[in-house]
XYZ file of C-alpha atoms in Angstrom:
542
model
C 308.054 100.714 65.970
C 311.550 98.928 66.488
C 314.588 98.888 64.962
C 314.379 96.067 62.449
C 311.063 97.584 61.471
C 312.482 100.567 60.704
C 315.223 99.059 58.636
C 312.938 97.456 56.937
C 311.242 100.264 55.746
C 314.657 102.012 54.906
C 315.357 99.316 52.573
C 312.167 98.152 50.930
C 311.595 102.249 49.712
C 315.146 102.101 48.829
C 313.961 99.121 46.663
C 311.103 101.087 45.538
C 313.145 104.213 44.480
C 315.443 102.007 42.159
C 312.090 100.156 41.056
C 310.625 104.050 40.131
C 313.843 105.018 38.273
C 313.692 101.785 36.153
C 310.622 102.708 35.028
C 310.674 106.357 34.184
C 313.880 105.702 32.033
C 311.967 102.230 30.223
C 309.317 104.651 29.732
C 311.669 107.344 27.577
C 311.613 104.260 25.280
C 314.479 104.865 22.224
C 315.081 108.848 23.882
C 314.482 111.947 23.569
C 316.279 112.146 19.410
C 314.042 109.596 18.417
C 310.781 110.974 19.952
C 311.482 114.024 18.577
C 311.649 112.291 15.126
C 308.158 111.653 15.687
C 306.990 114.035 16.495
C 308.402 116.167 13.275
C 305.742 114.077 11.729
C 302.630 114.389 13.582
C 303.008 111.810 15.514
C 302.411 111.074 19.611
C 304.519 108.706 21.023
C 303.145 105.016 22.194
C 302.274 105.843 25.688
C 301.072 108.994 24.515
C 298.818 107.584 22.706
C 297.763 105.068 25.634
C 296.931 107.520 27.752
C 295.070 109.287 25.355
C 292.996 106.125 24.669
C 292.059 105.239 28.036
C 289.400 106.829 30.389
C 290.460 109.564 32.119
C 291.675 108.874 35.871
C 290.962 105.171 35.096
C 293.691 102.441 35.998
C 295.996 101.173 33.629
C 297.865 97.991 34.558
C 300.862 97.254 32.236
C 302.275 94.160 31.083
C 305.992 94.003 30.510
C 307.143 97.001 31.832
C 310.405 95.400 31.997
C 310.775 93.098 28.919
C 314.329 93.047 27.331
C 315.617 94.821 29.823
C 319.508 94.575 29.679
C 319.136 92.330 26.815
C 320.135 92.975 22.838
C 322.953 95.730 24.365
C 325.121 94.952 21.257
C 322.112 96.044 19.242
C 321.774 99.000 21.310
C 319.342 97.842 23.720
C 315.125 97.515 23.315
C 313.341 99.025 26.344
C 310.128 97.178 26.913
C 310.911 94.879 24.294
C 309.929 98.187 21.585
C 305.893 98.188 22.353
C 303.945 99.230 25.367
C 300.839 96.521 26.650
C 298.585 96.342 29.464
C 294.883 96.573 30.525
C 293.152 99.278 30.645
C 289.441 100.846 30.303
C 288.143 102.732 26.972
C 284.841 104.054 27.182
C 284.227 101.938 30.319
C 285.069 98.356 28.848
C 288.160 96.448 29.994
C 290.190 96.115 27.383
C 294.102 94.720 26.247
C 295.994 97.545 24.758
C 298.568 96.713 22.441
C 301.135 99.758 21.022
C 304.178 99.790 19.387
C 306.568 102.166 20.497
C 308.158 103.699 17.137
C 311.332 105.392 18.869
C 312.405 102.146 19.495
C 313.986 100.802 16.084
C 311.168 101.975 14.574
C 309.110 99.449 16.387
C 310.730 96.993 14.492
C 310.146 93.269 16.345
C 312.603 91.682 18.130
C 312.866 88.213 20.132
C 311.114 89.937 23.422
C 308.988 91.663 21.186
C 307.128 88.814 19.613
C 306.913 86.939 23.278
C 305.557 89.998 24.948
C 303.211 90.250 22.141
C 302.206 86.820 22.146
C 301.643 87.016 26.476
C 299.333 89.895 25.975
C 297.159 88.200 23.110
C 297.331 85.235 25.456
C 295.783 87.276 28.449
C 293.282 88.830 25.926
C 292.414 85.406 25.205
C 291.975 83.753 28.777
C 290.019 86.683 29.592
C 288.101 86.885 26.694
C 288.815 90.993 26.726
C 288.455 93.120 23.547
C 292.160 93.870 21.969
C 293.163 97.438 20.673
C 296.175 97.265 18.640
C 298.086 100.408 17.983
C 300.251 99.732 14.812
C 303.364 101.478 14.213
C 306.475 99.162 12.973
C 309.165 98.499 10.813
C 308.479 94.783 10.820
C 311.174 91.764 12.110
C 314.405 93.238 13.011
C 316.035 91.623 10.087
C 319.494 90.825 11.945
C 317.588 88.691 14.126
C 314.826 87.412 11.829
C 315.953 83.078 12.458
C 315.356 83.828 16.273
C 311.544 85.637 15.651
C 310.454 84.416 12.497
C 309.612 80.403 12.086
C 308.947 78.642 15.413
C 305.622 77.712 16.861
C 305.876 81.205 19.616
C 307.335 83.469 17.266
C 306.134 86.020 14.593
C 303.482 84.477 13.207
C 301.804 83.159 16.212
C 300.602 86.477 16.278
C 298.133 86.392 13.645
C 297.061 82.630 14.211
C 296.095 84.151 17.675
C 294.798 86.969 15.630
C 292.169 84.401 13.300
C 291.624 81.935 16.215
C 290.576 85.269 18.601
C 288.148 86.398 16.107
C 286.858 82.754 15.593
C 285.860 82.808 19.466
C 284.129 86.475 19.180
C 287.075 88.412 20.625
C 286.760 92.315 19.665
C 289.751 93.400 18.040
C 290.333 96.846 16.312
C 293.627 98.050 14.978
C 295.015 101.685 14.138
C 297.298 101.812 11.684
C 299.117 105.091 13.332
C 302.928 104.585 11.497
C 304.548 101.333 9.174
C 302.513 98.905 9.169
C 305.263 96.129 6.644
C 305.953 92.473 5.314
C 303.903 89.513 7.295
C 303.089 92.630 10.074
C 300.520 93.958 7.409
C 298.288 90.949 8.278
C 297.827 91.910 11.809
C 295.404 95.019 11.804
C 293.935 93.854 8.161
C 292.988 89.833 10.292
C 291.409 92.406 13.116
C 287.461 92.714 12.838
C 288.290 96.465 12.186
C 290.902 98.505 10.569
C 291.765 102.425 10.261
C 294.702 104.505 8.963
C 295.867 107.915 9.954
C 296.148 110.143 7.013
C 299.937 110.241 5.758
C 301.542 109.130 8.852
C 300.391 105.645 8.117
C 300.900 102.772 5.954
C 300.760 99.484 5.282
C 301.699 97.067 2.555
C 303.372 93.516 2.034
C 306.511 94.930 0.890
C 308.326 98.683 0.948
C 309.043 100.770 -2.068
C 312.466 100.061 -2.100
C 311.776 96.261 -1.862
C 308.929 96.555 -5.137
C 311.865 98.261 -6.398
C 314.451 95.695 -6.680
C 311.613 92.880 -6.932
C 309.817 93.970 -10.291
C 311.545 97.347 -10.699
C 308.341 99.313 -10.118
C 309.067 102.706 -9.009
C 306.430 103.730 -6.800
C 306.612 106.207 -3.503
C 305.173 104.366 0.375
C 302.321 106.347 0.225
C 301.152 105.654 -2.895
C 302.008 101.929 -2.724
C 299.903 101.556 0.770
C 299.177 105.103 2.480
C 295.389 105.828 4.219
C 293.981 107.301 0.406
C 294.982 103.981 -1.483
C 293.567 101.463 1.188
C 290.071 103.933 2.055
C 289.348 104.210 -1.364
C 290.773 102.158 -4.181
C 291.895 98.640 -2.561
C 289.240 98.883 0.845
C 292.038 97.234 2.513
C 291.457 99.822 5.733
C 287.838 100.535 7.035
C 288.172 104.048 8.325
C 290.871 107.351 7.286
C 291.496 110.001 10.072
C 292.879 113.141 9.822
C 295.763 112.492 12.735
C 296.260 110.273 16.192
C 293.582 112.292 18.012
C 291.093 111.472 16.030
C 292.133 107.941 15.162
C 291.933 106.846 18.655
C 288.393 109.145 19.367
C 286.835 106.713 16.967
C 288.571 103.831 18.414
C 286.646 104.820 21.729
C 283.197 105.251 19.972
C 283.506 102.161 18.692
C 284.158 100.667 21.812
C 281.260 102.422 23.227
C 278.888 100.262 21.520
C 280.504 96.896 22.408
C 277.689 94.864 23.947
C 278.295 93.625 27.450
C 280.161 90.801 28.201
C 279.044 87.510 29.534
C 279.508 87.594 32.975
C 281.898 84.140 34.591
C 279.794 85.382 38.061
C 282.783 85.382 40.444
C 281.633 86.812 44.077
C 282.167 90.495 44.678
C 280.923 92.986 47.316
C 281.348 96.533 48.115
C 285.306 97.069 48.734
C 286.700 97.950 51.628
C 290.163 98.706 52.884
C 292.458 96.908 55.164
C 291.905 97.512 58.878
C 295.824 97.347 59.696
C 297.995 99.955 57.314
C 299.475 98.363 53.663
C 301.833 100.653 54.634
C 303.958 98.693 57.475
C 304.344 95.906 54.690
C 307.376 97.718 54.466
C 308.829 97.406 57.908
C 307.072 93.862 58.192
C 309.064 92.104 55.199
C 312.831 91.430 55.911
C 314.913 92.702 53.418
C 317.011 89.788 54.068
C 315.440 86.851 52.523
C 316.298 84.438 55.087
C 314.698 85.754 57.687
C 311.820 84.685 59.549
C 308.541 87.163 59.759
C 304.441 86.085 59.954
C 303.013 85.966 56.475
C 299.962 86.445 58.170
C 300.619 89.789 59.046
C 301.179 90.410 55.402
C 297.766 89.197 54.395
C 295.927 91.352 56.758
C 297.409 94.246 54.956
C 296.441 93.170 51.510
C 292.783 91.736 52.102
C 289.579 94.006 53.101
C 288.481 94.875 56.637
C 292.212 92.409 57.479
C 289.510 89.822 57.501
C 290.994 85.854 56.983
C 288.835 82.792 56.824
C 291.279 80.797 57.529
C 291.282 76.602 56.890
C 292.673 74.234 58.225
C 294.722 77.152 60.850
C 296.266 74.422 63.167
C 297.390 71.823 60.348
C 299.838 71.969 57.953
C 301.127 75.335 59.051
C 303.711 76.417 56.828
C 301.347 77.407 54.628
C 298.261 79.217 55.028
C 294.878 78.301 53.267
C 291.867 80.678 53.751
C 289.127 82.734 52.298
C 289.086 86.669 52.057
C 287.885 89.515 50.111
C 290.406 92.211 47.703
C 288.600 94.769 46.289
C 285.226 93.085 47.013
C 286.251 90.080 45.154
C 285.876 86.850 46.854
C 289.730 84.861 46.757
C 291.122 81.896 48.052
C 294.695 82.432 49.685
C 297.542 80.056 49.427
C 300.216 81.657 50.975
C 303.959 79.893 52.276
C 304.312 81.078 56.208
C 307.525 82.347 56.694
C 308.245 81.600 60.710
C 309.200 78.261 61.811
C 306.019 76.240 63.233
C 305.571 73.515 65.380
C 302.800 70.763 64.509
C 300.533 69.166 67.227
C 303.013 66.254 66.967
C 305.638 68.546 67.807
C 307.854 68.668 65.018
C 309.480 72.148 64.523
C 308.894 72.835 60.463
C 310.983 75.841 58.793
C 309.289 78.553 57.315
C 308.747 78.864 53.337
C 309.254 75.319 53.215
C 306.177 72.787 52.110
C 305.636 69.824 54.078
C 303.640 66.740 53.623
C 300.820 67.904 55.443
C 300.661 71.478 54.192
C 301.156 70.159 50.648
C 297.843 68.171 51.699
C 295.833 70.748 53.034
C 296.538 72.931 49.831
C 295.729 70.811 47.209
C 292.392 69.998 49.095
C 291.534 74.297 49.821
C 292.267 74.561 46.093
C 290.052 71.787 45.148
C 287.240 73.601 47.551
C 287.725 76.801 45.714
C 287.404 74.836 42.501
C 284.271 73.434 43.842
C 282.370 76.867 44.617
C 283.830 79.146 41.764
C 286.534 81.458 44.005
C 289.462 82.733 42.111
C 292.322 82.037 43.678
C 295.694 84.621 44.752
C 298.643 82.587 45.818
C 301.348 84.583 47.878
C 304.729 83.008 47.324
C 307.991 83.078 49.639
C 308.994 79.535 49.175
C 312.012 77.951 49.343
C 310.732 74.689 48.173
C 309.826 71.178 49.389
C 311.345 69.347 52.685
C 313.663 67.063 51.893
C 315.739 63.975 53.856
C 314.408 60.582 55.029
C 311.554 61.480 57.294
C 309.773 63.628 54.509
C 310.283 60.683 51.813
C 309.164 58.623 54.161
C 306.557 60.578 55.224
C 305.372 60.247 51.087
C 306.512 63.700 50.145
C 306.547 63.188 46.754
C 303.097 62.024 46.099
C 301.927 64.619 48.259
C 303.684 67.753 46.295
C 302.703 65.916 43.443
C 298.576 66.358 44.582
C 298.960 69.911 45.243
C 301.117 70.470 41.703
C 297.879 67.988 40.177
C 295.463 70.730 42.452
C 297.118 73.528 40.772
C 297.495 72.315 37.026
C 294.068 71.606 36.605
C 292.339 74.225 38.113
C 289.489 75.966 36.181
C 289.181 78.757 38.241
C 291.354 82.257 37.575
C 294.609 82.119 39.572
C 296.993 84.903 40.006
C 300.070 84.997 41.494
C 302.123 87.383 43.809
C 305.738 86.315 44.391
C 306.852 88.267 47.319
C 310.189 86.542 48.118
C 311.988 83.470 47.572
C 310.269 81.062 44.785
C 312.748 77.900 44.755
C 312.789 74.923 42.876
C 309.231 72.453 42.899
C 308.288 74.924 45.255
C 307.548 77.861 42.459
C 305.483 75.229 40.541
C 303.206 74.110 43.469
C 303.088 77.641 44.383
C 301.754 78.196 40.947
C 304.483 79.799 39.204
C 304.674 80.820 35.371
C 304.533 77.388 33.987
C 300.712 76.705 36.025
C 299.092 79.620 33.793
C 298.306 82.177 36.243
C 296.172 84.660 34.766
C 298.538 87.213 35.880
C 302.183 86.898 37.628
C 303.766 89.841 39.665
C 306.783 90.351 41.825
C 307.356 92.614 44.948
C 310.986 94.238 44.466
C 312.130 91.609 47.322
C 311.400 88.484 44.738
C 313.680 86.314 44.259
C 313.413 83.132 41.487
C 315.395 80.644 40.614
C 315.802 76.709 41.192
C 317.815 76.950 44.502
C 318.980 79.594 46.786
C 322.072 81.609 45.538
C 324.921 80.220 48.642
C 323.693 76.696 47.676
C 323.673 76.680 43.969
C 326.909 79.212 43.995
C 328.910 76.388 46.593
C 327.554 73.350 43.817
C 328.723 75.566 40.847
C 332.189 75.843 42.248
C 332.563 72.332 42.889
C 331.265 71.358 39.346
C 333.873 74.285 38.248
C 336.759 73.105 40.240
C 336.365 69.307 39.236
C 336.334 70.317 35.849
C 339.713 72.367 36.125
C 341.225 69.749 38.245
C 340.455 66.618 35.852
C 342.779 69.165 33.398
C 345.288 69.585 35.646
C 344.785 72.536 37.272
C 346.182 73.485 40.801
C 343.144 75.046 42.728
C 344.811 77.578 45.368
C 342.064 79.126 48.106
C 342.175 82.394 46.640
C 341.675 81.391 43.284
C 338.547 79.221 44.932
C 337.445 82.213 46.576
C 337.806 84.103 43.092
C 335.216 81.815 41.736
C 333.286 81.424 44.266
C 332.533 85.258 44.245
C 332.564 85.182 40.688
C 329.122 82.328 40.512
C 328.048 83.799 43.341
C 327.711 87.153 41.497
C 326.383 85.806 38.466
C 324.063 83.564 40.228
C 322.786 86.108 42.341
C 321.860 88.336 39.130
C 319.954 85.837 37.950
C 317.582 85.326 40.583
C 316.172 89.384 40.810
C 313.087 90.294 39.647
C 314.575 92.518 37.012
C 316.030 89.614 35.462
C 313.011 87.565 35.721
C 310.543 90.797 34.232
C 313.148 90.960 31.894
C 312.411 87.380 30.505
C 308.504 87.527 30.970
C 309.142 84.949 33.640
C 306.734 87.582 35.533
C 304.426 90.076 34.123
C 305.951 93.077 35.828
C 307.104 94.461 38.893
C 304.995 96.440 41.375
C 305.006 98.227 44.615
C 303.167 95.836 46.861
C 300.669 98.234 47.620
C 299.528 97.941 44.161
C 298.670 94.527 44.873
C 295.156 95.255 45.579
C 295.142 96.538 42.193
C 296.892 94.362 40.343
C 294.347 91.465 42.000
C 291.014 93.141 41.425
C 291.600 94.007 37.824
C 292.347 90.550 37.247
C 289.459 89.105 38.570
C 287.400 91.943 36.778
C 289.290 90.644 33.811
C 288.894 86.402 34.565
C 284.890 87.814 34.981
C 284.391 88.469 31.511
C 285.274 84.673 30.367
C 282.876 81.918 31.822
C 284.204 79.068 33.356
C 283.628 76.352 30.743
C 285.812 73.323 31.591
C 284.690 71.021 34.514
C 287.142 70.346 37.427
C 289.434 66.872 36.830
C 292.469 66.240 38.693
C 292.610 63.118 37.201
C 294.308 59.980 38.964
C 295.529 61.495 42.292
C 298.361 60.347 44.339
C 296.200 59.370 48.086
């Protein structure tokens, strides 16, 4: 091994470590005070409760990890947005796990909240995958309420998704395991199932101290809506448990006797691992974004037996189209190359940028994949389309605009693994957040925003110091270079993958040897929903 390779390594684990530490402390949720609140009363704590749920030494894939991260600090923060999501397997059935995380404001919904929320009901819904809610909140953090409450993706999207989910035979089954309050109380009670944990939870349209002041009824929570009132006088809830354990131990008997999904019939064999080592991804991938390295070599680490199909290899070169296996599962691969090329015509064409011709031979792989029923995985490290007059020319345009036309209307699952840069048009062809991937991950070494940070930063300034100038301001070099650092800084935040997981922009952040993972549970998911719609692109630019 060399040098650089080496460095590599030092500095993608370093990324990891960071990554790891992010993690553990998102996962202490609203600290240790708070748990121990909840404890007082009985209670285990949300990913307590996950992990009781799921099958033992089964995978659990979350969503959101890193929701509201940095965000609502004047409120004193909300790590993972206050509830804990992801798929997972109960009693052997893939399912969408949905628990509020009490220590947390006492679960109470904030701005992240209801969008995380509404992404993992949207998964559950692609997929067609049973939904297990674990209920445990004070409702709409009232401070907030005009930024969760009214519009189309807020609050009460939830239980819309809720009635149109059990409209399209979606299980869902909800625990009411703490509060359960106000327009909340709709969401187990609209589930096909409902069941209460014996004084620990509750639910009910409005509080005690609310029925107070509205009609002056003095009544105690637990009268007004506890597990004894909604069991056996209003047969609000369909099953009472004694505490958690036993809540969720019915949950997974109930599962148990789902019947078995219809299948969408996506090709999978028995798995087997990469020939070259996933672990030299680390010494392979530049730590520096701008430099060169084969994606290629990449790929062979992430698909079985390092076996590539690939289409099209001498054509459109900067990026790579082929067919592979992860996990078993049959994929297509669209994936930018990061070294320069040179085309048969002898043009030398930069790496993670799309050219005519690869934009060309993408949209048509994708439409083949369309065509025989392969999901497909795109790899991103783009730093967007080639511009200047050759490329427009060269018809540019309507050629990114067939592989964005490729990409919007495919039927098949896609799922997408930004690995570095994802710039500008290119994170849309490239099948970024806004082409419905069934699933969106970044490597630690993403980076996402419209342009690259020097360029944006250097068009920021100028904007800046025209601005200060038209007010008659005297610009001196080191106040430019002030600024400049200043944007730059800013900028630069902007464009991690903490920032973006932070946003939902991506569904988490992963070690890329969890890619594998991440991949085949996906397509096990995108299995359990039949491809219904029939491939259109429409009128195509030729």
């Amino acid at each position: 091994m060399d040098i650089e390779f080496n460095t590599n390594e030092d500095k993608n684990k370093q990324l990891l470590t960071f990554l790891h530490a992010r993690l553990q402390k998102i996962a202490e949720g609203g600290g240790a005070k708070n748990a121990a609140k909840q404890k007082e009363k009985g209670k285990m704590l949300a990913r307590e409760r996950v992990s009781y749920l799921i099958d033992k030494d089964s995978e659990f894939l979350e969503i959101g990890a890193f929701a509201a991260d940095g965000m609502y600090k004047e409120q004193g923060g909300c790590p993972a947005a206050g509830v804990v999501c992801g798929i997972g397997y109960v009693s052997g059935r893939q399912c969408m796990i949905i628990a509020n995380d009490a220590t947390v404001k006492a679960g109470a919904w904030f701005p992240m909240t209801a969008k995380k929320n509404l992404r993992a009901q949207e998964i559950a819904m692609e997929n067609r995958l049973p939904v297990i809610y674990l209920v445990d909140s004070a409702g709409v953090y009232l401070p907030m309420q005009d930024e969760i409450f009214p519009d189309k993706e807020h609050f009460g999207r939830m239980f819309r998704n809720n009635a149109m989910m059990s409209a399209e035979g979606i299980v869902q089954i909800s625990a009411i395991m703490g509060s359960c309050v106000a327009g909340g109380a709709y969401l187990p009670i609209m589930s096909d199932e409902a069941m209460i944990v014996d004084k620990t939870g509750s639910v009910f349209l409005a509080g005690s101290y609310l029925v107070k002041s509205a009609i002056g009824e003095d009544i105690d929570n637990e009268t007004l809506g506890g597990a004894t009132t909604h069991c056996e006088i209003s047969g609000v809830t369909d099953y009472k448990h004694p505490d958690d354990q036993h809540c969720l131990d019915s949950i997974r008997q109930l599962m148990s006797m789902l019947g078995a999904p219809e299948q969408a019939g996506f090709s999978r064999i028995e798995s087997a691992e990469p020939k070259a080592d996933p672990k030299e991804i680390y010494g392979i991938l530049p730590e520096n974004r701008e430099k060169q390295y084969d994606m290629h070599e990449l790929i062979y680490r992430l698909v079985d037996d390092s076996a590539l199909e690939e289409y099209k290899k001498d054509y459109g070169k900067s990026i790579i189209c082929g067919l592979a296996r992860i996990d078993g599962w049959a994929v297509g691969i669209v994936a930018n190359q990061r070294k320069v090329v040179k085309s048969k015509k002898g043009e030398m064409q930069f790496g993670g940028v799309i050219y005519s011709d690869s934009a060309d031979k993408a949209a048509r792989f994708i439409m083949n994949c369309n065509q025989k029923k392969i999901p497909l995985v795109f790899l991103q490290d783009v730093t967007g389309f080639m511009v200047g007059s050759r490329s427009e020319q060269g018809g540019i345009i309507k050629d990114g605009a067939k592989m964005v036309n490729a990409v919007a209307n495919s039927v098949v699952p896609k799922f997408t693994i930004v690995i570095g840069n994802s710039y500008g048009a290119g994170n849309y062809a490239m099948c970024g957040k806004a082409y419905d991937p069934r699933l969106i991950y970044a490597w630690p070494t993403a980076r996402i925003a419209v342009m690259g940070g020097s360029q944006a930063a250097k068009t920021l300034l100028q904007i800046q110091a025209a601005s200060l100038k038209a007010r008659g301001e005297t610009i001196t070099p080191e106040k430019e270079a002030e600024m400049l650092k200043e944007i730059s800084d800013r900028y630069d935040n902007q464009t991690t993958p903490e920032y973006a997981a932070a946003r939902l922009w991506v569904d988490g952040i992963i070690d890329p040897l969890e890619t594998r993972k991440v991949i085949s549970m996906g397509i096990e998911a995108a299995n359990q929903a039949p491809v219904k719609r029939a491939f259109n692109v429409g009128i195509i630019q030729t």
